[in-house]
mmCIF file of C-alpha atoms in Angstrom:
data_model
loop_
_atom_site.group_PDB
_atom_site.id
_atom_site.type_symbol
_atom_site.label_atom_id
_atom_site.label_comp_id
_atom_site.label_asym_id
_atom_site.label_seq_id
_atom_site.Cartn_x
_atom_site.Cartn_y
_atom_site.Cartn_z
ATOM 1 C CA MET A 791 -10.595 -7.117 -3.801
ATOM 2 C CA TYR A 792 -14.317 -7.566 -3.116
ATOM 3 C CA TYR A 793 -16.149 -9.718 -5.669
ATOM 4 C CA LYS A 794 -19.620 -11.268 -5.478
ATOM 5 C CA GLY A 795 -19.844 -11.030 -1.688
ATOM 6 C CA VAL A 796 -16.351 -12.351 -0.965
ATOM 7 C CA TYR A 797 -13.198 -10.496 0.074
ATOM 8 C CA HIS A 798 -10.022 -11.821 -1.538
ATOM 9 C CA LEU A 799 -6.658 -11.087 0.062
ATOM 10 C CA PHE A 800 -3.560 -11.814 -2.023
ATOM 11 C CA TYR A 801 -0.127 -11.513 -0.454
ATOM 12 C CA GLN A 802 3.541 -12.291 -1.006
ATOM 13 C CA TYR A 803 4.151 -15.632 0.676
ATOM 14 C CA ASN A 804 6.886 -18.228 1.060
ATOM 15 C CA PRO A 805 5.176 -21.624 1.463
ATOM 16 C CA LYS A 806 8.499 -23.278 2.314
ATOM 17 C CA GLY A 807 9.511 -21.247 5.342
ATOM 18 C CA ALA A 808 9.323 -18.110 7.485
ATOM 19 C CA VAL A 809 12.009 -16.246 5.533
ATOM 20 C CA TRP A 810 11.978 -14.356 2.244
ATOM 21 C CA GLY A 811 12.264 -16.574 -0.838
ATOM 22 C CA ASN A 812 10.240 -18.946 -3.056
ATOM 23 C CA ILE A 813 7.668 -16.164 -3.344
ATOM 24 C CA VAL A 814 4.144 -17.014 -4.498
ATOM 25 C CA TRP A 815 0.824 -15.184 -4.259
ATOM 26 C CA GLY A 816 -0.895 -16.467 -1.132
ATOM 27 C CA HIS A 817 -4.692 -16.338 -1.295
ATOM 28 C CA SER A 818 -7.211 -16.142 1.541
ATOM 29 C CA VAL A 819 -10.937 -15.365 1.447
ATOM 30 C CA SER A 820 -13.419 -13.908 3.901
ATOM 31 C CA LYS A 821 -16.979 -12.618 4.045
ATOM 32 C CA ASP A 822 -16.407 -10.226 6.956
ATOM 33 C CA LEU A 823 -12.667 -9.313 6.925
ATOM 34 C CA ILE A 824 -12.331 -11.080 10.283
ATOM 35 C CA ASN A 825 -12.713 -14.801 9.669
ATOM 36 C CA TRP A 826 -10.434 -16.021 6.888
ATOM 37 C CA LYS A 827 -9.989 -19.247 4.967
ATOM 38 C CA GLU A 828 -6.609 -19.953 3.415
ATOM 39 C CA LEU A 829 -6.719 -21.349 -0.116
ATOM 40 C CA GLN A 830 -4.047 -22.725 -2.402
ATOM 41 C CA PRO A 831 -1.667 -20.094 -3.821
ATOM 42 C CA ALA A 832 -3.235 -18.062 -6.594
ATOM 43 C CA LEU A 833 0.024 -17.553 -8.488
ATOM 44 C CA TYR A 834 3.381 -19.299 -8.404
ATOM 45 C CA PRO A 835 6.352 -19.269 -10.809
ATOM 46 C CA SER A 836 5.407 -21.554 -13.694
ATOM 47 C CA LYS A 837 6.062 -19.701 -16.956
ATOM 48 C CA PRO A 838 9.124 -18.289 -18.747
ATOM 49 C CA PHE A 839 7.882 -14.764 -17.990
ATOM 50 C CA ASP A 840 7.721 -15.373 -14.204
ATOM 51 C CA LYS A 841 10.238 -18.202 -13.804
ATOM 52 C CA TYR A 842 12.148 -16.361 -11.076
ATOM 53 C CA GLY A 843 9.272 -14.838 -9.161
ATOM 54 C CA CYS A 844 5.652 -13.690 -9.024
ATOM 55 C CA TRP A 845 5.985 -10.342 -7.313
ATOM 56 C CA SER A 846 3.534 -7.691 -6.184
ATOM 57 C CA GLY A 847 0.666 -6.300 -8.242
ATOM 58 C CA SER A 848 -3.035 -5.537 -8.081
ATOM 59 C CA ALA A 849 -6.494 -6.793 -8.928
ATOM 60 C CA THR A 850 -9.071 -4.966 -11.046
ATOM 61 C CA ILE A 851 -12.735 -5.854 -11.580
ATOM 62 C CA VAL A 852 -13.248 -5.341 -15.323
ATOM 63 C CA PRO A 853 -16.926 -4.751 -16.216
ATOM 64 C CA GLY A 854 -18.310 -7.579 -18.332
ATOM 65 C CA GLN A 855 -15.223 -9.703 -17.729
ATOM 66 C CA GLY A 856 -14.627 -10.042 -14.005
ATOM 67 C CA PRO A 857 -11.450 -9.998 -11.895
ATOM 68 C CA VAL A 858 -8.059 -9.580 -13.534
ATOM 69 C CA ILE A 859 -4.724 -9.742 -11.732
ATOM 70 C CA LEU A 860 -1.761 -7.705 -12.922
ATOM 71 C CA TYR A 861 1.554 -8.700 -11.350
ATOM 72 C CA THR A 862 5.298 -8.440 -11.844
ATOM 73 C CA GLY A 863 7.077 -11.483 -13.233
ATOM 74 C CA VAL A 864 10.837 -11.929 -12.935
ATOM 75 C CA VAL A 865 12.268 -13.444 -16.105
ATOM 76 C CA ASP A 866 15.927 -14.073 -15.303
ATOM 77 C CA LYS A 867 18.563 -14.177 -12.576
ATOM 78 C CA ARG A 868 19.435 -10.533 -13.276
ATOM 79 C CA SER A 869 16.000 -9.623 -11.895
ATOM 80 C CA ASN A 870 14.643 -8.229 -15.143
ATOM 81 C CA GLU A 871 10.955 -7.602 -14.515
ATOM 82 C CA VAL A 872 7.877 -7.631 -16.740
ATOM 83 C CA GLN A 873 4.185 -7.047 -16.075
ATOM 84 C CA CYS A 874 1.892 -10.025 -16.458
ATOM 85 C CA ILE A 875 -1.815 -10.855 -16.426
ATOM 86 C CA ALA A 876 -3.783 -13.673 -14.769
ATOM 87 C CA ILE A 877 -7.490 -14.482 -14.914
ATOM 88 C CA PRO A 878 -9.730 -16.910 -12.989
ATOM 89 C CA ALA A 879 -9.928 -20.397 -14.454
ATOM 90 C CA ASN A 880 -13.627 -20.498 -13.525
ATOM 91 C CA THR A 881 -15.502 -17.267 -12.732
ATOM 92 C CA SER A 882 -18.447 -19.288 -11.362
ATOM 93 C CA ASP A 883 -16.203 -20.584 -8.556
ATOM 94 C CA PRO A 884 -17.190 -18.311 -5.611
ATOM 95 C CA PHE A 885 -13.660 -18.435 -4.180
ATOM 96 C CA LEU A 886 -11.819 -18.107 -7.525
ATOM 97 C CA THR A 887 -9.507 -20.862 -6.399
ATOM 98 C CA LYS A 888 -7.532 -21.347 -9.616
ATOM 99 C CA TRP A 889 -5.929 -18.697 -11.826
ATOM 100 C CA VAL A 890 -4.400 -19.031 -15.283
ATOM 101 C CA LYS A 891 -1.768 -16.947 -17.108
ATOM 102 C CA PRO A 892 -2.624 -16.928 -20.831
ATOM 103 C CA ASN A 893 0.524 -17.526 -22.893
ATOM 104 C CA ARG A 894 -0.893 -15.555 -25.816
ATOM 105 C CA LEU A 895 -1.142 -12.412 -23.682
ATOM 106 C CA ASN A 896 1.906 -12.514 -21.435
ATOM 107 C CA PRO A 897 3.871 -10.521 -20.690
ATOM 108 C CA ILE A 898 1.569 -7.584 -21.320
ATOM 109 C CA VAL A 899 4.172 -4.898 -20.542
ATOM 110 C CA THR A 900 7.950 -4.966 -20.911
ATOM 111 C CA ALA A 901 10.497 -2.249 -20.213
ATOM 112 C CA ASP A 902 11.548 -0.158 -23.207
ATOM 113 C CA HIS A 903 15.206 -0.220 -24.307
ATOM 114 C CA ASN A 904 15.941 3.041 -22.472
ATOM 115 C CA MET A 905 14.476 1.801 -19.167
ATOM 116 C CA ASN A 906 16.053 -0.274 -16.393
ATOM 117 C CA GLY A 907 14.143 -3.557 -16.355
ATOM 118 C CA SER A 908 15.410 -4.488 -12.890
ATOM 119 C CA VAL A 909 13.553 -1.553 -11.296
ATOM 120 C CA PHE A 910 10.195 -1.914 -12.987
ATOM 121 C CA ARG A 911 7.481 -3.433 -10.844
ATOM 122 C CA ASP A 912 4.218 -3.478 -8.873
ATOM 123 C CA PRO A 913 1.403 -2.449 -11.274
ATOM 124 C CA THR A 914 -1.529 -0.643 -9.664
ATOM 125 C CA THR A 915 -5.240 -1.285 -9.833
ATOM 126 C CA ALA A 916 -6.430 0.019 -13.198
ATOM 127 C CA TRP A 917 -8.840 2.930 -13.631
ATOM 128 C CA LEU A 918 -11.032 3.797 -16.599
ATOM 129 C CA GLY A 919 -10.915 7.326 -18.016
ATOM 130 C CA LYS A 920 -13.637 9.311 -19.723
ATOM 131 C CA ASP A 921 -11.917 8.458 -23.007
ATOM 132 C CA ARG A 922 -12.649 4.759 -22.252
ATOM 133 C CA LEU A 923 -8.965 3.953 -21.904
ATOM 134 C CA TRP A 924 -7.721 1.902 -18.981
ATOM 135 C CA ARG A 925 -4.694 3.206 -17.108
ATOM 136 C CA ILE A 926 -2.188 1.670 -14.672
ATOM 137 C CA LEU A 927 0.980 2.856 -12.950
ATOM 138 C CA VAL A 928 4.217 0.887 -12.601
ATOM 139 C CA GLY A 929 6.854 1.892 -10.052
ATOM 140 C CA SER A 930 10.438 2.582 -11.094
ATOM 141 C CA LYS A 931 13.388 4.958 -10.775
ATOM 142 C CA HIS A 932 15.956 6.743 -12.944
ATOM 143 C CA ASP A 933 19.252 7.277 -11.135
ATOM 144 C CA ASP A 934 18.018 8.600 -7.750
ATOM 145 C CA THR A 935 14.700 9.944 -9.072
ATOM 146 C CA GLY A 936 11.651 7.897 -8.128
ATOM 147 C CA LEU A 937 8.866 7.758 -10.685
ATOM 148 C CA ALA A 938 5.662 6.044 -11.742
ATOM 149 C CA TYR A 939 5.246 5.133 -15.393
ATOM 150 C CA LEU A 940 1.726 5.332 -16.823
ATOM 151 C CA TYR A 941 0.325 2.843 -19.343
ATOM 152 C CA ARG A 942 -2.948 2.989 -21.314
ATOM 153 C CA SER A 943 -5.057 0.263 -22.915
ATOM 154 C CA LYS A 944 -8.317 -0.035 -24.854
ATOM 155 C CA ASP A 945 -8.825 -3.737 -24.155
ATOM 156 C CA PHE A 946 -6.816 -4.499 -20.983
ATOM 157 C CA VAL A 947 -4.473 -6.594 -23.139
ATOM 158 C CA LYS A 948 -2.328 -4.278 -25.246
ATOM 159 C CA TRP A 949 -0.744 -1.493 -23.183
ATOM 160 C CA THR A 950 1.140 1.595 -24.363
ATOM 161 C CA ARG A 951 3.419 3.714 -22.196
ATOM 162 C CA ALA A 952 2.646 7.418 -21.916
ATOM 163 C CA LYS A 953 5.413 9.768 -23.035
ATOM 164 C CA HIS A 954 5.980 11.057 -19.509
ATOM 165 C CA PRO A 955 5.624 9.472 -16.040
ATOM 166 C CA ILE A 956 2.499 10.568 -14.174
ATOM 167 C CA HIS A 957 4.815 11.973 -11.489
ATOM 168 C CA SER A 958 8.411 11.818 -10.269
ATOM 169 C CA ALA A 959 10.493 13.180 -7.399
ATOM 170 C CA LYS A 960 14.255 13.590 -7.174
ATOM 171 C CA THR A 961 16.409 11.912 -4.504
ATOM 172 C CA THR A 962 13.592 9.548 -3.439
ATOM 173 C CA GLY A 963 14.998 6.375 -5.008
ATOM 174 C CA MET A 964 12.943 3.398 -6.116
ATOM 175 C CA TRP A 965 9.149 3.724 -5.879
ATOM 176 C CA GLU A 966 7.773 0.329 -4.900
ATOM 177 C CA CYS A 967 4.083 -0.606 -4.628
ATOM 178 C CA PRO A 968 2.641 2.669 -5.962
ATOM 179 C CA ASP A 969 -1.040 3.302 -5.249
ATOM 180 C CA PHE A 970 -3.249 5.927 -6.907
ATOM 181 C CA TYR A 971 -6.871 6.584 -6.041
ATOM 182 C CA PRO A 972 -9.476 9.357 -5.668
ATOM 183 C CA VAL A 973 -10.777 10.782 -2.385
ATOM 184 C CA PRO A 974 -13.867 13.001 -1.964
ATOM 185 C CA LEU A 975 -13.621 16.667 -1.044
ATOM 186 C CA GLN A 976 -16.766 16.208 1.058
ATOM 187 C CA GLY A 977 -17.733 13.198 3.141
ATOM 188 C CA LYS A 978 -15.824 10.135 4.287
ATOM 189 C CA ASN A 979 -16.823 7.477 1.768
ATOM 190 C CA GLY A 980 -14.264 5.688 -0.338
ATOM 191 C CA LEU A 981 -14.432 5.958 -4.107
ATOM 192 C CA ASP A 982 -13.989 3.606 -7.022
ATOM 193 C CA ALA A 983 -10.606 4.055 -8.691
ATOM 194 C CA SER A 984 -12.216 5.402 -11.874
ATOM 195 C CA MET A 985 -13.990 8.319 -10.168
ATOM 196 C CA ILE A 986 -12.770 11.701 -11.431
ATOM 197 C CA GLY A 987 -14.092 15.268 -11.487
ATOM 198 C CA ASP A 988 -14.084 18.530 -9.562
ATOM 199 C CA SER A 989 -15.473 16.875 -6.429
ATOM 200 C CA VAL A 990 -12.396 14.713 -5.822
ATOM 201 C CA LYS A 991 -8.698 14.941 -5.133
ATOM 202 C CA HIS A 992 -6.242 12.118 -5.740
ATOM 203 C CA VAL A 993 -3.745 10.370 -3.487
ATOM 204 C CA LEU A 994 -0.420 9.097 -4.811
ATOM 205 C CA LYS A 995 1.323 6.716 -2.426
ATOM 206 C CA ASN A 996 4.772 5.207 -2.848
ATOM 207 C CA SER A 997 6.764 2.738 -0.792
ATOM 208 C CA LEU A 998 10.296 4.124 -0.782
ATOM 209 C CA ASP A 999 12.803 1.294 -0.928
ATOM 210 C CA MET A 1000 15.554 3.497 0.547
ATOM 211 C CA THR A 1001 13.648 4.213 3.761
ATOM 212 C CA ARG A 1002 11.129 1.296 3.892
ATOM 213 C CA TYR A 1003 8.300 3.706 4.707
ATOM 214 C CA GLU A 1004 5.041 4.677 3.004
ATOM 215 C CA TYR A 1005 4.827 8.256 1.719
ATOM 216 C CA TYR A 1006 1.830 9.951 0.149
ATOM 217 C CA THR A 1007 0.669 13.288 -1.183
ATOM 218 C CA VAL A 1008 -2.787 14.637 -1.954
ATOM 219 C CA GLY A 1009 -3.130 16.531 -5.197
ATOM 220 C CA THR A 1010 -4.767 17.079 -8.566
ATOM 221 C CA TYR A 1011 -4.928 14.557 -11.399
ATOM 222 C CA ILE A 1012 -5.104 16.205 -14.827
ATOM 223 C CA GLN A 1013 -6.469 13.388 -16.958
ATOM 224 C CA ASN A 1014 -6.125 14.949 -20.413
ATOM 225 C CA LYS A 1015 -2.392 15.295 -19.708
ATOM 226 C CA ASP A 1016 -2.137 12.247 -17.424
ATOM 227 C CA LYS A 1017 -0.191 14.294 -14.904
ATOM 228 C CA TYR A 1018 -0.467 14.366 -11.131
ATOM 229 C CA ILE A 1019 0.416 17.583 -9.283
ATOM 230 C CA PRO A 1020 0.710 17.385 -5.464
ATOM 231 C CA ASP A 1021 -0.819 20.153 -3.389
ATOM 232 C CA ASN A 1022 1.609 22.270 -1.367
ATOM 233 C CA THR A 1023 0.257 20.917 1.922
ATOM 234 C CA SER A 1024 3.141 18.505 2.475
ATOM 235 C CA GLU A 1025 6.622 17.736 1.204
ATOM 236 C CA ASP A 1026 6.841 15.566 -1.904
ATOM 237 C CA GLY A 1027 9.563 13.293 -0.542
ATOM 238 C CA TRP A 1028 11.140 11.814 2.567
ATOM 239 C CA GLY A 1029 9.900 14.569 4.858
ATOM 240 C CA GLY A 1030 6.310 14.244 3.677
ATOM 241 C CA LEU A 1031 3.237 12.535 5.035
ATOM 242 C CA ARG A 1032 3.285 8.836 5.866
ATOM 243 C CA TYR A 1033 0.435 6.366 6.226
ATOM 244 C CA ASP A 1034 1.990 5.133 9.445
ATOM 245 C CA TYR A 1035 5.074 6.204 11.353
ATOM 246 C CA GLY A 1036 5.796 2.740 12.689
ATOM 247 C CA ASN A 1037 6.824 -0.430 10.875
ATOM 248 C CA PHE A 1038 4.448 -0.410 7.903
ATOM 249 C CA TYR A 1039 5.387 -1.050 4.276
ATOM 250 C CA ALA A 1040 4.336 -2.265 0.809
ATOM 251 C CA SER A 1041 0.678 -1.417 1.378
ATOM 252 C CA LYS A 1042 -2.166 -1.728 -1.106
ATOM 253 C CA SER A 1043 -5.646 -0.259 -0.958
ATOM 254 C CA PHE A 1044 -8.873 -1.458 -2.528
ATOM 255 C CA PHE A 1045 -12.375 -0.092 -2.867
ATOM 256 C CA ASP A 1046 -15.089 -2.034 -1.029
ATOM 257 C CA PRO A 1047 -18.347 -1.347 -2.922
ATOM 258 C CA SER A 1048 -20.449 -3.184 -0.339
ATOM 259 C CA LYS A 1049 -19.828 -0.389 2.193
ATOM 260 C CA ASN A 1050 -18.457 2.388 -0.012
ATOM 261 C CA ARG A 1051 -15.105 2.476 1.727
ATOM 262 C CA ARG A 1052 -11.444 2.218 0.811
ATOM 263 C CA ILE A 1053 -9.388 -0.230 2.846
ATOM 264 C CA ILE A 1054 -5.595 -0.300 3.105
ATOM 265 C CA TRP A 1055 -3.627 -3.447 3.883
ATOM 266 C CA GLY A 1056 0.016 -3.126 4.896
ATOM 267 C CA TRP A 1057 2.918 -5.330 5.867
ATOM 268 C CA ALA A 1058 4.255 -5.050 9.421
ATOM 269 C CA ASN A 1059 7.526 -6.937 9.681
ATOM 270 C CA GLU A 1060 8.950 -7.595 13.125
ATOM 271 C CA SER A 1061 12.527 -6.997 14.172
ATOM 272 C CA ASP A 1062 13.175 -10.646 15.049
ATOM 273 C CA THR A 1063 16.268 -12.322 13.630
ATOM 274 C CA LYS A 1064 16.057 -14.750 10.745
ATOM 275 C CA GLU A 1065 16.866 -17.570 13.174
ATOM 276 C CA ASP A 1066 13.987 -16.581 15.462
ATOM 277 C CA ASP A 1067 11.576 -16.457 12.522
ATOM 278 C CA VAL A 1068 12.610 -19.948 11.443
ATOM 279 C CA LYS A 1069 12.201 -21.234 15.015
ATOM 280 C CA LYS A 1070 8.692 -19.852 15.541
ATOM 281 C CA GLY A 1071 7.615 -20.698 11.987
ATOM 282 C CA TRP A 1072 6.158 -17.357 10.889
ATOM 283 C CA ALA A 1073 7.151 -13.775 10.081
ATOM 284 C CA GLY A 1074 5.134 -10.643 9.370
ATOM 285 C CA ILE A 1075 1.922 -9.707 11.175
ATOM 286 C CA GLN A 1076 -1.481 -8.006 10.691
ATOM 287 C CA ALA A 1077 -3.224 -6.237 13.572
ATOM 288 C CA ASP A 1078 -6.542 -4.450 14.039
ATOM 289 C CA VAL A 1079 -7.220 -2.707 17.360
ATOM 290 C CA GLU A 1080 -10.304 -0.645 18.188
ATOM 291 C CA VAL A 1081 -10.276 1.430 21.370
ATOM 292 C CA THR A 1082 -12.318 4.378 22.617
ATOM 293 C CA PHE A 1083 -11.110 7.073 25.025
ATOM 294 C CA SER A 1084 -13.661 9.406 26.635
ATOM 295 C CA PHE A 1085 -13.152 12.802 28.282
ATOM 296 C CA SER A 1086 -15.506 14.994 30.247
ATOM 297 C CA SER A 1087 -13.901 18.084 28.702
ATOM 298 C CA LEU A 1088 -11.287 19.109 26.126
ATOM 299 C CA ASP A 1089 -10.680 22.486 27.789
ATOM 300 C CA LYS A 1090 -7.198 21.535 28.985
ATOM 301 C CA ALA A 1091 -5.919 20.756 25.494
ATOM 302 C CA GLU A 1092 -2.692 22.617 24.738
ATOM 303 C CA ALA A 1093 -2.505 25.100 21.867
ATOM 304 C CA PHE A 1094 -1.414 23.631 18.559
ATOM 305 C CA ASP A 1095 1.562 25.352 16.960
ATOM 306 C CA PRO A 1096 1.048 25.571 13.165
ATOM 307 C CA ASN A 1097 4.824 25.322 12.755
ATOM 308 C CA TRP A 1098 4.589 21.681 13.807
ATOM 309 C CA VAL A 1099 4.649 19.869 10.469
ATOM 310 C CA ASN A 1100 6.557 16.677 11.265
ATOM 311 C CA ALA A 1101 4.581 14.337 13.517
ATOM 312 C CA GLU A 1102 7.544 12.034 14.115
ATOM 313 C CA ASP A 1103 9.694 14.889 15.420
ATOM 314 C CA LEU A 1104 6.866 16.116 17.660
ATOM 315 C CA CYS A 1105 6.415 12.629 19.110
ATOM 316 C CA ALA A 1106 10.108 12.514 19.974
ATOM 317 C CA GLN A 1107 9.943 15.992 21.522
ATOM 318 C CA LYS A 1108 6.880 15.339 23.663
ATOM 319 C CA GLY A 1109 7.555 11.696 24.503
ATOM 320 C CA SER A 1110 5.391 9.315 26.482
ATOM 321 C CA LYS A 1111 6.578 10.644 29.852
ATOM 322 C CA VAL A 1112 6.149 14.404 29.272
ATOM 323 C CA GLN A 1113 2.849 15.428 30.838
ATOM 324 C CA GLY A 1114 0.653 17.665 28.696
ATOM 325 C CA GLY A 1115 -2.704 19.319 29.093
ATOM 326 C CA LEU A 1116 -4.571 16.350 27.589
ATOM 327 C CA GLY A 1117 -2.183 13.457 27.264
ATOM 328 C CA PRO A 1118 -0.241 11.316 26.973
ATOM 329 C CA PHE A 1119 -2.808 8.524 27.184
ATOM 330 C CA GLY A 1120 -2.999 5.245 25.316
ATOM 331 C CA LEU A 1121 -1.978 1.599 25.410
ATOM 332 C CA LEU A 1122 1.022 -0.407 26.526
ATOM 333 C CA THR A 1123 1.676 -3.024 23.846
ATOM 334 C CA LEU A 1124 4.206 -5.853 23.640
ATOM 335 C CA ALA A 1125 4.439 -5.645 27.413
ATOM 336 C CA SER A 1126 6.230 -8.137 29.645
ATOM 337 C CA LYS A 1127 4.261 -9.567 32.557
ATOM 338 C CA LYS A 1128 5.716 -7.207 35.171
ATOM 339 C CA LEU A 1129 6.127 -4.309 32.747
ATOM 340 C CA GLU A 1130 9.912 -4.527 32.742
ATOM 341 C CA GLU A 1131 9.591 -3.767 29.052
ATOM 342 C CA TYR A 1132 6.762 -2.411 26.913
ATOM 343 C CA THR A 1133 5.981 -0.338 23.839
ATOM 344 C CA PRO A 1134 3.585 2.549 24.461
ATOM 345 C CA VAL A 1135 1.140 3.701 21.796
ATOM 346 C CA PHE A 1136 -0.031 7.071 23.031
ATOM 347 C CA PHE A 1137 -2.032 10.142 22.050
ATOM 348 C CA ARG A 1138 -2.143 13.871 22.749
ATOM 349 C CA VAL A 1139 -4.899 16.363 22.016
ATOM 350 C CA PHE A 1140 -4.135 19.922 20.890
ATOM 351 C CA LYS A 1141 -6.474 22.839 20.175
ATOM 352 C CA ALA A 1142 -5.998 24.523 16.807
ATOM 353 C CA SER A 1143 -7.811 27.663 15.663
ATOM 354 C CA ASN A 1144 -11.051 25.948 14.687
ATOM 355 C CA LYS A 1145 -10.593 22.272 15.489
ATOM 356 C CA HIS A 1146 -8.741 19.779 17.667
ATOM 357 C CA VAL A 1147 -5.622 17.996 16.429
ATOM 358 C CA ILE A 1148 -4.710 14.480 17.567
ATOM 359 C CA LEU A 1149 -1.080 13.347 17.764
ATOM 360 C CA MET A 1150 -0.566 9.571 17.750
ATOM 361 C CA CYS A 1151 2.860 8.208 18.725
ATOM 362 C CA SER A 1152 4.674 5.008 19.574
ATOM 363 C CA ASP A 1153 8.005 4.435 21.268
ATOM 364 C CA ALA A 1154 9.580 1.065 20.570
ATOM 365 C CA LYS A 1155 12.585 1.920 22.761
ATOM 366 C CA ARG A 1156 10.668 2.643 25.955
ATOM 367 C CA LEU A 1157 11.813 0.609 28.967
ATOM 368 C CA LEU A 1158 10.144 1.076 32.329
ATOM 369 C CA SER A 1159 13.079 -0.174 34.397
ATOM 370 C CA ASN A 1160 15.709 2.385 35.436
ATOM 371 C CA ASN A 1161 13.506 5.287 34.209
#
């Protein structure tokens, strides 16, 4: 979140080692998203409602109150999950170093008797409707159907579940880390989560536990029915659009009001063994690369076939060694000194009917030797 000139990054973190376990909410702050200062953990298991874990959630800036964290607490060894609230101990502290979990409020949401409490987690950033009710989503599943429950509140304390999920999709399994936010029909600015109207569409993103990828659709949010209907521009499931076709999971976006943009953070977990992670002392990475490629002309771009709908399949078909009209070009990452091994990140340019289409690919299996 961005609050009073400071970016706050919260993340799942094991302070006792480079493997999963002992999860707390790590907390780092920055004024430019580049230089970061690590603070003490914001949340760690300390109450009966989160005795066995403080899992993922979101932050919301509540007008007149300030930042509020909603997170999933694990109450027992059977992994029954509840939704909890935390607030800053001192809102005048510019870094919001300490957070408290009011006993009188927690947990704010529990699973109903007909719901599976072990698949009930990751509350979203809240948004405020025209009816002055706050709303959040919580990820879950029923049998093999993934779904996002919707809850409403007048005061950000007492929450009531809507009769129906905001959306669901069969055969997708557990929806982890759901994200729901508006995007403008015109322009490239990000929007506050509470923005609604005819000038926006909405994005619903889910992290599918069965595939460990991030899937999203763009569609219409009908607020008076609290229903989300995806457009027919992509599949609503495993074959649909993904934020990233590499190793990218459990992402969360936030609106940055200082620059009117929406920023997405995601988790990139390497393929190292547990033993290697312990040896090097860290696991999981963040990367930000900016590169510019220039061309004197785009005339040689190949024609784009509108039947191409799956970018991953097209990347496999074209490959990094198949010469095209304009591409492949790009970067060699994770390269050994003599290029015995490397991972190419490469691009191709195609010409559609009224625009150019860019295909971005990576190939983690590419070896230069013997090819």
